[in-house]
Short mmCIF file of C-alpha atoms in Angstrom, two decimals:
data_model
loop_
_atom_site.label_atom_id
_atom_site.label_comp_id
_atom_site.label_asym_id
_atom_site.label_seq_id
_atom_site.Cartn_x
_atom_site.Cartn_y
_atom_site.Cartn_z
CA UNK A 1 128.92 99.11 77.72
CA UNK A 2 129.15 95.58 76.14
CA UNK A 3 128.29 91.92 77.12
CA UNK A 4 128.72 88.72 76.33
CA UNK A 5 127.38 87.64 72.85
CA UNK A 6 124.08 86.62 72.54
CA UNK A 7 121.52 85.96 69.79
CA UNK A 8 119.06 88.82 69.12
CA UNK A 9 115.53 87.93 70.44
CA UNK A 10 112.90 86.18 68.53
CA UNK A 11 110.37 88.60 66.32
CA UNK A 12 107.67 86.88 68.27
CA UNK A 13 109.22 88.15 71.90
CA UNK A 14 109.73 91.97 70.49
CA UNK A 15 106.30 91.77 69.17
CA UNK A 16 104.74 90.53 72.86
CA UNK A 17 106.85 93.68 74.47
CA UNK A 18 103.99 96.61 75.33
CA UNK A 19 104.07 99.53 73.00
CA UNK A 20 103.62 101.99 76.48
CA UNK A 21 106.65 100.23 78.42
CA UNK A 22 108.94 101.43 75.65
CA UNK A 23 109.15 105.19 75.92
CA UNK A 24 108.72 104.86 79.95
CA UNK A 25 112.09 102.99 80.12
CA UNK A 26 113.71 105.04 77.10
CA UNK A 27 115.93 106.25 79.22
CA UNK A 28 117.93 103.35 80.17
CA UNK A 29 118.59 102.08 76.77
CA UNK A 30 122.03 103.73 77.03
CA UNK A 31 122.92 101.19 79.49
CA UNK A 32 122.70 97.92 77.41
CA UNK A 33 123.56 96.57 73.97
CA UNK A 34 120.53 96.20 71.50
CA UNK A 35 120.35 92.41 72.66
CA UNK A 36 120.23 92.97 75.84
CA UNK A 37 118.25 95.73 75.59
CA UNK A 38 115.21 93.55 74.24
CA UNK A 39 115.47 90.67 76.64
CA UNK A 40 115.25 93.82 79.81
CA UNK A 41 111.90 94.69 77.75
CA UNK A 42 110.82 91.68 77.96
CA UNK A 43 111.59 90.89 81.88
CA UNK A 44 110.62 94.21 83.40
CA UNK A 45 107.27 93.18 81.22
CA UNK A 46 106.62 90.03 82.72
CA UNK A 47 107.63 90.52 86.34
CA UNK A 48 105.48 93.33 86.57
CA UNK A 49 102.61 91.11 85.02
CA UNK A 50 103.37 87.88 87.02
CA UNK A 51 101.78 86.85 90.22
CA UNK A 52 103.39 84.91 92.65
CA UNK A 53 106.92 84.57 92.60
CA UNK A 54 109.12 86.56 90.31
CA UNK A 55 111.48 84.45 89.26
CA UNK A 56 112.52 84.73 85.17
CA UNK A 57 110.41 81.82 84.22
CA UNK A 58 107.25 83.03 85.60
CA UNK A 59 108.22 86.42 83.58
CA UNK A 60 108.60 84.57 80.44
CA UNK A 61 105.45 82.05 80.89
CA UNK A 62 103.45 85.23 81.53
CA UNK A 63 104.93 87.25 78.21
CA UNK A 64 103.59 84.42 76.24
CA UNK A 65 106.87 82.47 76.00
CA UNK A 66 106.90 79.37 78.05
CA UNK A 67 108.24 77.41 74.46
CA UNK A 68 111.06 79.60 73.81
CA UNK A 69 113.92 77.52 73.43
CA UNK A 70 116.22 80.63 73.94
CA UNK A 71 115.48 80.84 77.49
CA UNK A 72 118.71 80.70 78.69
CA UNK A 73 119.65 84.32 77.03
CA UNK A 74 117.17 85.85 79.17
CA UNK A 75 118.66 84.30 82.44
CA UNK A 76 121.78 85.70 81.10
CA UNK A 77 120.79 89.47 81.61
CA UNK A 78 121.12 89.04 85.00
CA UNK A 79 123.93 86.64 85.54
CA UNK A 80 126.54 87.23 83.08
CA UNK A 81 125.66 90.51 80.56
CA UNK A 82 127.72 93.62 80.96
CA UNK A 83 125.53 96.50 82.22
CA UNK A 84 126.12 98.87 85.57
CA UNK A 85 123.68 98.86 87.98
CA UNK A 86 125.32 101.55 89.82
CA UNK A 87 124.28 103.91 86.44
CA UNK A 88 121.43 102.21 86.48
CA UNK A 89 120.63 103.49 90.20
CA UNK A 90 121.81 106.68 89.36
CA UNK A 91 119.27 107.07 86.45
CA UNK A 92 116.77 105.78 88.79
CA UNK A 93 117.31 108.36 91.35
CA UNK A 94 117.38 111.36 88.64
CA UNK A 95 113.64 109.86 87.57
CA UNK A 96 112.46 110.12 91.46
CA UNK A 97 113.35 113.57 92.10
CA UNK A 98 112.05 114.89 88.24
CA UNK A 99 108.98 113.68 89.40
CA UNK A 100 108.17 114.22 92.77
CA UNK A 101 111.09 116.39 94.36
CA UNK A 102 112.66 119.15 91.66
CA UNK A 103 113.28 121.67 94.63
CA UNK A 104 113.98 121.40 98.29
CA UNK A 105 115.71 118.86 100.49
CA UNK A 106 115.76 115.49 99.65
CA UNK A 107 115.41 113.33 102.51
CA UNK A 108 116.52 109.81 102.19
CA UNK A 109 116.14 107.08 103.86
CA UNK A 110 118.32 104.03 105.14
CA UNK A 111 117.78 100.90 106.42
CA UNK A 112 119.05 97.26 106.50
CA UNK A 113 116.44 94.42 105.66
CA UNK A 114 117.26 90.37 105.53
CA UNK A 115 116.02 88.61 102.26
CA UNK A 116 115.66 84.77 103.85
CA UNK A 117 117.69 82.38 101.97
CA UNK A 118 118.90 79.03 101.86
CA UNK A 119 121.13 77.07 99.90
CA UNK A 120 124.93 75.92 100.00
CA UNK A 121 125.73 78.04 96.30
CA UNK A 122 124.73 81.53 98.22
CA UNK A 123 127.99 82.08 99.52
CA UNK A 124 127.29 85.72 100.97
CA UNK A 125 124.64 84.37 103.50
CA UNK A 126 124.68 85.05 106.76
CA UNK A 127 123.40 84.37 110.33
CA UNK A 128 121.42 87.61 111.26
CA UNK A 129 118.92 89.34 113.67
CA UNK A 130 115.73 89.25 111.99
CA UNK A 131 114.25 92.87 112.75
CA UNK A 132 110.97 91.50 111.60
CA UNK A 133 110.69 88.94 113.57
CA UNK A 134 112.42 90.07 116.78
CA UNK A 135 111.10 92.49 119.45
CA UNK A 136 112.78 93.71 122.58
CA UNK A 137 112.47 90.39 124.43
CA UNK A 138 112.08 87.69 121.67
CA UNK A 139 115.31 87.37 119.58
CA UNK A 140 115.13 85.40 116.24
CA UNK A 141 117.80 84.42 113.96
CA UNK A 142 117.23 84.28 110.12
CA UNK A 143 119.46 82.91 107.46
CA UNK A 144 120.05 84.96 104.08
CA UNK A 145 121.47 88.13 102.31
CA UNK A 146 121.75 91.82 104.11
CA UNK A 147 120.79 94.55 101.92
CA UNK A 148 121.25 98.37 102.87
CA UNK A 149 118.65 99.77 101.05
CA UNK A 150 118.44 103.86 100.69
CA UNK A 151 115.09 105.16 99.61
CA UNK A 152 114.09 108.66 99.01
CA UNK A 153 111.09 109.82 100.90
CA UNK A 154 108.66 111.38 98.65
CA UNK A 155 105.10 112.99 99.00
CA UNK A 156 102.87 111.04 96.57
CA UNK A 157 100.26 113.56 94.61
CA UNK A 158 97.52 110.94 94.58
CA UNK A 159 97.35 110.00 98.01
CA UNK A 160 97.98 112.05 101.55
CA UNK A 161 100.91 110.10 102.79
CA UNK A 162 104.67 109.93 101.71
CA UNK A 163 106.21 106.62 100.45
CA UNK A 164 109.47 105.36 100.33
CA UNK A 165 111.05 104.86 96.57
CA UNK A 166 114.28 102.63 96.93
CA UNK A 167 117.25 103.33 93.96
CA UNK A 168 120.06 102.27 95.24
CA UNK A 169 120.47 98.62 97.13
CA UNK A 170 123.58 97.19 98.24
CA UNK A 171 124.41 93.41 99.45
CA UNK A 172 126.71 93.34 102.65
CA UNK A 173 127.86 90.36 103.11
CA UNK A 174 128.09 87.93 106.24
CA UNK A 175 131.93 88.53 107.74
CA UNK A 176 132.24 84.14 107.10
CA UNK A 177 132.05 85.33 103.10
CA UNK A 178 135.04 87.89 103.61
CA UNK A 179 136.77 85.41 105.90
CA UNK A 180 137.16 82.67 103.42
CA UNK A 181 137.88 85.40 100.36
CA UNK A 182 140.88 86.73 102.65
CA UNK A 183 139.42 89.98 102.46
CA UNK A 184 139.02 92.36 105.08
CA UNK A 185 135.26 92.36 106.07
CA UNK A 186 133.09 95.51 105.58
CA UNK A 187 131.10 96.39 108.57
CA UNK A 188 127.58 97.63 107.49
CA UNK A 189 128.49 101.61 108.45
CA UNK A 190 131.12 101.11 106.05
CA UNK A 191 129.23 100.03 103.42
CA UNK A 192 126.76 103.22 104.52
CA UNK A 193 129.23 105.89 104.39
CA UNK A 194 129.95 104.92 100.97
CA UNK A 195 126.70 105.00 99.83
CA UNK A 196 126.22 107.93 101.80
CA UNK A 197 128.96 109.65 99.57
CA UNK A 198 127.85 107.95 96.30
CA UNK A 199 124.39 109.71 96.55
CA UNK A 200 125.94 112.93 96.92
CA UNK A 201 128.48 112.75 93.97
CA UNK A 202 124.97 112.19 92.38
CA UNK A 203 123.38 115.00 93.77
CA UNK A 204 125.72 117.71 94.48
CA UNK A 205 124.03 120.85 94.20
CA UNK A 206 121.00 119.35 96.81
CA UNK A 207 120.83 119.72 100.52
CA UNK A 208 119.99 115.89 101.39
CA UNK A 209 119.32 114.96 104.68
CA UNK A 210 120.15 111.17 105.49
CA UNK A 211 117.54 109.46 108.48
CA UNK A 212 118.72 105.63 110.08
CA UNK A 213 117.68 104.16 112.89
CA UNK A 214 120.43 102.89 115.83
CA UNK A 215 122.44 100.67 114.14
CA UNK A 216 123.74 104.13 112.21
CA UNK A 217 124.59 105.89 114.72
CA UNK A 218 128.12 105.24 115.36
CA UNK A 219 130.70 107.32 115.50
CA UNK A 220 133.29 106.91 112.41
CA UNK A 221 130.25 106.66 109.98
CA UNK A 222 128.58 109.93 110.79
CA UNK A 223 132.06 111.85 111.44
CA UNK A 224 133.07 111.08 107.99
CA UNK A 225 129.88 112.24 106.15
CA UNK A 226 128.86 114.95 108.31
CA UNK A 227 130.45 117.36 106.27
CA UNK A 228 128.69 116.53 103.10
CA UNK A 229 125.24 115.70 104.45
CA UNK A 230 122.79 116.44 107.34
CA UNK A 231 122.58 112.94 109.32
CA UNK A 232 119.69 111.94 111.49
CA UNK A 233 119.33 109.02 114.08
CA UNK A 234 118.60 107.96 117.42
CA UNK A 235 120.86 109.09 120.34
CA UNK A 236 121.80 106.75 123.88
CA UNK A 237 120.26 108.08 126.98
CA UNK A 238 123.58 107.72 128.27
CA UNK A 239 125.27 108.94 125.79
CA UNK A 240 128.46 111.16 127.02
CA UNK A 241 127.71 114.62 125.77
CA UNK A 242 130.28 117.74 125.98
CA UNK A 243 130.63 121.02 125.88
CA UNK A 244 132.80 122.49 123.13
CA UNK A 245 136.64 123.13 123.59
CA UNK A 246 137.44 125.94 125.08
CA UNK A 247 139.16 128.68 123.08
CA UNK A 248 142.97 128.43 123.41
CA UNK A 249 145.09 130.74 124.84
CA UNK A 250 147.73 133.11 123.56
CA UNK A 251 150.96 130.83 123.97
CA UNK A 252 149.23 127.70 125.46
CA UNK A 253 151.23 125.00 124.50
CA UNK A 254 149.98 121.32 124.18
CA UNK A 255 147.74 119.67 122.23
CA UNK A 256 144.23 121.38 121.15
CA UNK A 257 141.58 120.05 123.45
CA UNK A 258 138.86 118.28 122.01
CA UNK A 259 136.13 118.21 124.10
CA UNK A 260 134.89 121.02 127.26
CA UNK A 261 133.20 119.97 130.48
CA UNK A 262 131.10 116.95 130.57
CA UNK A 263 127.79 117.64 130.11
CA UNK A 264 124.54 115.93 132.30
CA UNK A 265 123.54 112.65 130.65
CA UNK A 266 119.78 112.36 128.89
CA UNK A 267 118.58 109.86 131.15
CA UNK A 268 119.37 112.76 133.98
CA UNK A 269 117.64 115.94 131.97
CA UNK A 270 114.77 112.65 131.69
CA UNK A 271 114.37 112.44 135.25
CA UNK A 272 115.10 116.32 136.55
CA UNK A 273 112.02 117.42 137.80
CA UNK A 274 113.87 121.41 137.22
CA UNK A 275 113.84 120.40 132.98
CA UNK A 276 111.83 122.70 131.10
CA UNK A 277 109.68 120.82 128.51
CA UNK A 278 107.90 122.33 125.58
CA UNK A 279 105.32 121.21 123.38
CA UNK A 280 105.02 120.27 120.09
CA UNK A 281 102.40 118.59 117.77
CA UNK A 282 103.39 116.08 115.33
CA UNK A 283 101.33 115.88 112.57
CA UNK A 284 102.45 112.19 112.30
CA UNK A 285 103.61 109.82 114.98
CA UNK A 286 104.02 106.42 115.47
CA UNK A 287 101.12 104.95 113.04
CA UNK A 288 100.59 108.27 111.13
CA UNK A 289 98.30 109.76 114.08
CA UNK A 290 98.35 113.15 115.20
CA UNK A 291 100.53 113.22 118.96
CA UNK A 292 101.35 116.06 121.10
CA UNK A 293 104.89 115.18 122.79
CA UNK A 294 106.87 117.56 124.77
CA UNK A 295 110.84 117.93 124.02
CA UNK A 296 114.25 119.15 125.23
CA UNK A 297 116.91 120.55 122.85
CA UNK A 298 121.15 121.68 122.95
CA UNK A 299 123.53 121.01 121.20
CA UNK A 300 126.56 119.06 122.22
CA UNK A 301 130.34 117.93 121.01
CA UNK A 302 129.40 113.60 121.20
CA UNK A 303 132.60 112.16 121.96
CA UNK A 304 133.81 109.05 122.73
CA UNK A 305 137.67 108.26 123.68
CA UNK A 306 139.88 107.36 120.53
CA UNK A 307 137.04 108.43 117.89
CA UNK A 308 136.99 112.36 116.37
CA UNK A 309 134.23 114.59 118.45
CA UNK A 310 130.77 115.19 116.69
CA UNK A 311 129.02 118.31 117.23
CA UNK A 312 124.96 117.63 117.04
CA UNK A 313 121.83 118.93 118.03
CA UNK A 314 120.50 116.59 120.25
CA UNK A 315 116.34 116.45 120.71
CA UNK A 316 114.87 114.21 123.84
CA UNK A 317 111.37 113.55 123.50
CA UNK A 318 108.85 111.72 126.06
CA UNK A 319 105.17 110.95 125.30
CA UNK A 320 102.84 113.00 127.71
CA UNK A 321 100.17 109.73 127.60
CA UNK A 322 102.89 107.44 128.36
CA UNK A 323 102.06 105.00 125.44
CA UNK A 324 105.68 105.31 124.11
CA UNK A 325 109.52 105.16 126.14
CA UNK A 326 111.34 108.61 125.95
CA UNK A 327 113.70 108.76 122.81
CA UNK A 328 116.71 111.16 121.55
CA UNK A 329 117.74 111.62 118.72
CA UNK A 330 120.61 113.75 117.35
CA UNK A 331 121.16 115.65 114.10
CA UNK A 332 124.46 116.98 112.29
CA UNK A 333 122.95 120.17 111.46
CA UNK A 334 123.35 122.43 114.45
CA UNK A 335 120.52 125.00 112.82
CA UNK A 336 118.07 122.18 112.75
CA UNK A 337 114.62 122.71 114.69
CA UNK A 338 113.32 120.27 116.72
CA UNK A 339 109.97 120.14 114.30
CA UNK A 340 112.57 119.42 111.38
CA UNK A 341 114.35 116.72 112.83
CA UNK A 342 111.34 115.15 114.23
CA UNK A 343 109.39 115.27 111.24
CA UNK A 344 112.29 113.90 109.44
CA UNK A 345 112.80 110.93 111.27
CA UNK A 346 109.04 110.02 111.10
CA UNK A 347 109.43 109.94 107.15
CA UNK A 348 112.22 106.69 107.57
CA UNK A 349 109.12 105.02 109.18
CA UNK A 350 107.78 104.26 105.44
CA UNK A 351 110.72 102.23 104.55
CA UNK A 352 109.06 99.06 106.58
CA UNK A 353 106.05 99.62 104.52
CA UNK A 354 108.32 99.40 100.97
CA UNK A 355 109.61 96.48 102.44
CA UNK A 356 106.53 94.44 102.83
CA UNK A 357 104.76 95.81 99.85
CA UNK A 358 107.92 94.36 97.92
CA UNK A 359 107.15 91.04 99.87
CA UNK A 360 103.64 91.09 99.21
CA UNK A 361 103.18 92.55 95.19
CA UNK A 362 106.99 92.40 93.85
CA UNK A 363 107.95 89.08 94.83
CA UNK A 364 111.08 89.56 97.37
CA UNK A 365 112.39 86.59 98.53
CA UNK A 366 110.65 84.41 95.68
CA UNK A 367 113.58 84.74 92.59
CA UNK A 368 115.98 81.48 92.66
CA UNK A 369 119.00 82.96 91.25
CA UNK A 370 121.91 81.25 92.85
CA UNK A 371 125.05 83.13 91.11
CA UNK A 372 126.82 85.62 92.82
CA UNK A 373 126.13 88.27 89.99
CA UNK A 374 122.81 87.75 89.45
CA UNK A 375 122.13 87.65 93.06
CA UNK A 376 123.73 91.35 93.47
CA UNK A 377 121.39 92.07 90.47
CA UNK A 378 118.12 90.48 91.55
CA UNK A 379 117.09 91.90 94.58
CA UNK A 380 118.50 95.31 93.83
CA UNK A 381 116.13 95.20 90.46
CA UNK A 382 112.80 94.56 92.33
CA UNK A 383 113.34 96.79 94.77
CA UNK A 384 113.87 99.54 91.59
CA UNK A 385 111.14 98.44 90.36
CA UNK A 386 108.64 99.46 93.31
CA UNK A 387 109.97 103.09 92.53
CA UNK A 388 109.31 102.53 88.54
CA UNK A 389 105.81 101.45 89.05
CA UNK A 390 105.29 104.02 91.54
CA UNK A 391 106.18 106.53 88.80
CA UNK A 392 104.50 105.35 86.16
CA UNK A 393 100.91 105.11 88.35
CA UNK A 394 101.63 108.79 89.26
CA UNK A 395 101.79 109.48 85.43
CA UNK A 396 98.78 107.64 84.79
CA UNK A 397 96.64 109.54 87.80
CA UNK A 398 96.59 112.69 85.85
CA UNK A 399 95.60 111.39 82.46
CA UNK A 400 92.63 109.75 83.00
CA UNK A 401 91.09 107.91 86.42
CA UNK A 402 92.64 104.76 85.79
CA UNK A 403 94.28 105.14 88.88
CA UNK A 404 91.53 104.39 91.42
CA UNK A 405 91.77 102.48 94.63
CA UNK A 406 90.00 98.72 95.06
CA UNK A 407 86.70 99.45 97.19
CA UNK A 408 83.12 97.33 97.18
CA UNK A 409 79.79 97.94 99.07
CA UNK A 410 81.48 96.23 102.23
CA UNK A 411 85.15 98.03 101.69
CA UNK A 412 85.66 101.75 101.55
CA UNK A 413 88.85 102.40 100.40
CA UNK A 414 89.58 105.76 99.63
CA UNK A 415 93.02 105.98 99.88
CA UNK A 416 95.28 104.38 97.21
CA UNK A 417 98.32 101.85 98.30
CA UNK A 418 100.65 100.52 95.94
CA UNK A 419 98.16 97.29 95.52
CA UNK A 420 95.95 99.98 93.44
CA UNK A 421 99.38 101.47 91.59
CA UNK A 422 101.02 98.04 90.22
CA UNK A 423 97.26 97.15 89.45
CA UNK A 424 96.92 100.24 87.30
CA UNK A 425 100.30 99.32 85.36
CA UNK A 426 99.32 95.87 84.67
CA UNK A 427 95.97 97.57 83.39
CA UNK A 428 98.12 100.04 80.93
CA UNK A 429 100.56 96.90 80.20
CA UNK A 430 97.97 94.53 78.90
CA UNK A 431 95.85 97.32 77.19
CA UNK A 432 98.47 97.99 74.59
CA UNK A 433 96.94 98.42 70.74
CA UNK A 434 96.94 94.37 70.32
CA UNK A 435 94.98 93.70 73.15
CA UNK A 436 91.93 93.97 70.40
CA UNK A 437 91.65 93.21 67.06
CA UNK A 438 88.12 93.98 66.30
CA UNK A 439 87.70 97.53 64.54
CA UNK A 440 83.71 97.55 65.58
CA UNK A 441 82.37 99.42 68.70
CA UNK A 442 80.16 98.17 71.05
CA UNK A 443 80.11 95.17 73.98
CA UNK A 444 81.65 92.49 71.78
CA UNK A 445 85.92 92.75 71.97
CA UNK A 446 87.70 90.28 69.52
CA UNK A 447 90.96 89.25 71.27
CA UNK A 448 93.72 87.00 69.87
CA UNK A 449 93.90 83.20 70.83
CA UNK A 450 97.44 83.77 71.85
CA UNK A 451 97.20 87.03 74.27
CA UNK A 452 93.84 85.18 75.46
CA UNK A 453 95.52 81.65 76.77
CA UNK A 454 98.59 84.53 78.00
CA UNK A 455 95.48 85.68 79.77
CA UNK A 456 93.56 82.90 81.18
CA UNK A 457 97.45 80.95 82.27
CA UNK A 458 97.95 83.96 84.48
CA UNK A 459 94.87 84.08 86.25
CA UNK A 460 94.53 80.33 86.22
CA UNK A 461 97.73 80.48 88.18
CA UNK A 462 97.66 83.40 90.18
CA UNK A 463 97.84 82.14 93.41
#
């Protein structure tokens, strides 16, 4: 892959770039030329080291090089070098399931989120429901990008929960951008089923089991990947469910039917005082407690009038305590359990957590890129970057107790959150071999003027 020309970096920036970032991202040198290569170094650096917003000044102030004249070559990585962030996802996703999934199915998640922007040069900004926001009753509008997001739902070795490691992030933009492009507009399930079938070209020898909430569930998008993947999400009550088509006859002529009788709807089987419930315990519910909830399962040919059938397995669950409405969900795998499906749909419940730790630690919604390439790039490359860190912390847990959550007298924390993770990084970033230049042990640690003001600018300016 090539780019544009640019000027190799300053010694002084190569020499700032930590010794223990360089083997951890060895394996994405293949993606960029040598230049660009070194200014990445540099970036990934100093946006996992900045506080506050994470835009590539802050990066560069905090890597020591707030005077560099050549700033504008680091700006460039993002909005005009050559490099694929597809392969770059693709790498990313390879990394996830080395380290925390090598057998099994890999359930991933997939969601929509709103980055809030403003400003007449973001052309792909829309008008949008913000799900944040918004509740049954209360709607709220936010301006800025859509990103589908799909994360793979992992179990974590140092902590009892799973979390939610994006790798691949996609912009969708608002149906005004396509409209005055001329082109036709991609609805978001498009823009799912490709991802859908992206991930596995990626992964073709895994089972992978997709989980979305309602706005997924719609008929064209699961009917096209159903045959590649096991797809979970939320079914209507009134959805109209059918038996399968009846077995033709010897010499019936006509077309082949596609659907048999008409099943009862949900909301019925909901309400029929002769349904036959059965219990189940979920280890995790709604806010990771322990819930027993009774359920009624079939399977069913989903149809809808113009659109090809879907056969699913179809789960309807109501809370005995009455704390949470009755739900369905359906599932493409007709050999499914109720327990599976259940307990995969729970996992997609992490991806709101990702998406406010991003907020919170990575910076979302802070970078000020305004191009249209480096605003595909941006977003996209923090979001990575939660999995990356998430990685590295896991490396770091076994090695030595770096890895330790934040607690005082007044605090007991004893569970680590990602807070405690990019905190350990930083900790393995700055500690690199010129952290110290004194060759004496004991309380006394001689430290450079330069890495010292690095030091002191960062916390001076950390909020």
């Amino acid at each position: 892959m090539k780019n544009h020309r640019s000027p190799s970096p300053s010694p002084a920036a190569a020499h700032l770039v930590p010794p223990a970032l360089i083997p951890f991202m060895a394996v994405y040198r293949v993606f960029f030329t040598a230049p660009v290569w070194d200014h990445v170094l540099v970036l990934v650096a100093g946006t996992i080291l900045a506080p506050g917003k994470r835009t590539v000044s802050a990066a560069l102030r905090v890597m020591g090089l707030g005077s560099t004249a050549g700033f504008a070559r680091y700006h460039h990585v993002l909005s005009q070098a050559r490099w694929s962030s597809r392969a770059v996802a693709q790498k990313l996703l390879a990394m996830i399931i080395e380290a925390f999934l090598p057998n099994g199915p890999v359930v991933i998640g997939m969601d929509d989120t709103i980055e809030r922007r403003w400003g007449q040069k973001i052309a792909a900004r829309g008008i949008y429901r913000d799900p944040v926001r918004s509740s049954h009753g209360h709607f709220v509008k936010a301006s800025g990008l859509r990103w589908l997001s799909l994360m793979v739902m992992v179990p974590i070795p140092f902590i009892r929960r799973r979390w939610a490691l994006p790798f691949l992030t996609i912009l969708a933009p608002s149906q005004r951008w396509s409209t005055e492009r001329g082109r036709r507009h991609k609805k978001l399930t498009d823009w799912a089923r490709q991802a859908i079938l992206q991930t596995k070209r990626w992964l073709p020898k895994r089972a992978i089991v997709f989980v979305a909430d309602s706005s997924f569930a719609a008929f064209d998008l699961i009917a096209s990947v159903r045959q590649h993947v096991c797809f979970v999400t939320r079914l209507r009550l009134d959805a109209n469910l059918f038996e399968p088509a009846p077995a033709r006859r010897s010499g019936q002529r006509g077309r082949r039917r596609k659907k048999g009788r008409q099943l009862p709807k949900l909301s019925k089987i909901l309400t029929n005082r002769a349904t036959r419930w059965t219990k189940i315990v979920m280890p995790e519910w709604y806010g990771g407690e322990r819930r027993t909830l009774n359920f009624v399962t079939g399977t069913a040919i989903w149809y809808h009038a113009g659109l090809p059938p879907v056969p699913i397995r179809w789960v309807l669950v109501r809370d005995p305590s009455g704390e949470r409405e009755p739900q369905a969900f359906l599932c493409t795998d007709l050999n499914a359990t109720p327990a599976q499906i259940l307990g995969w749909f729970v996992q997609r419940w992490s991806m709101e957590t990702t998406f406010q730790e991003t907020r919170d630690h990575l910076g979302v919604e802070t970078q000020r890129q305004w191009s249209d390439l480096a605003i595909l790039r941006t977003t996209p490359a923090l979001l990575g970057l939660f999995s990356l860190i998430t990685i590295w912390a896991n490396t770091l847990s076994g090695a030595s107790r770096r890895l330790r959550p934040r607690a005082a007298v007044w605090y007991a924390k004893s569970e680590l959150t990602f807070s405690d993770a990019i905190a350990a990084v930083r900790r393995d970033l700055w500690s690199h071999p010129n952290f110290s230049m004194s060759r004496k042990a004991g309380d006394i640690v001689e430290i450079p003027r330069p890495l010292l003001r690095r030091l002191t600018e960062t916390l001076c300016y950390a909020a």
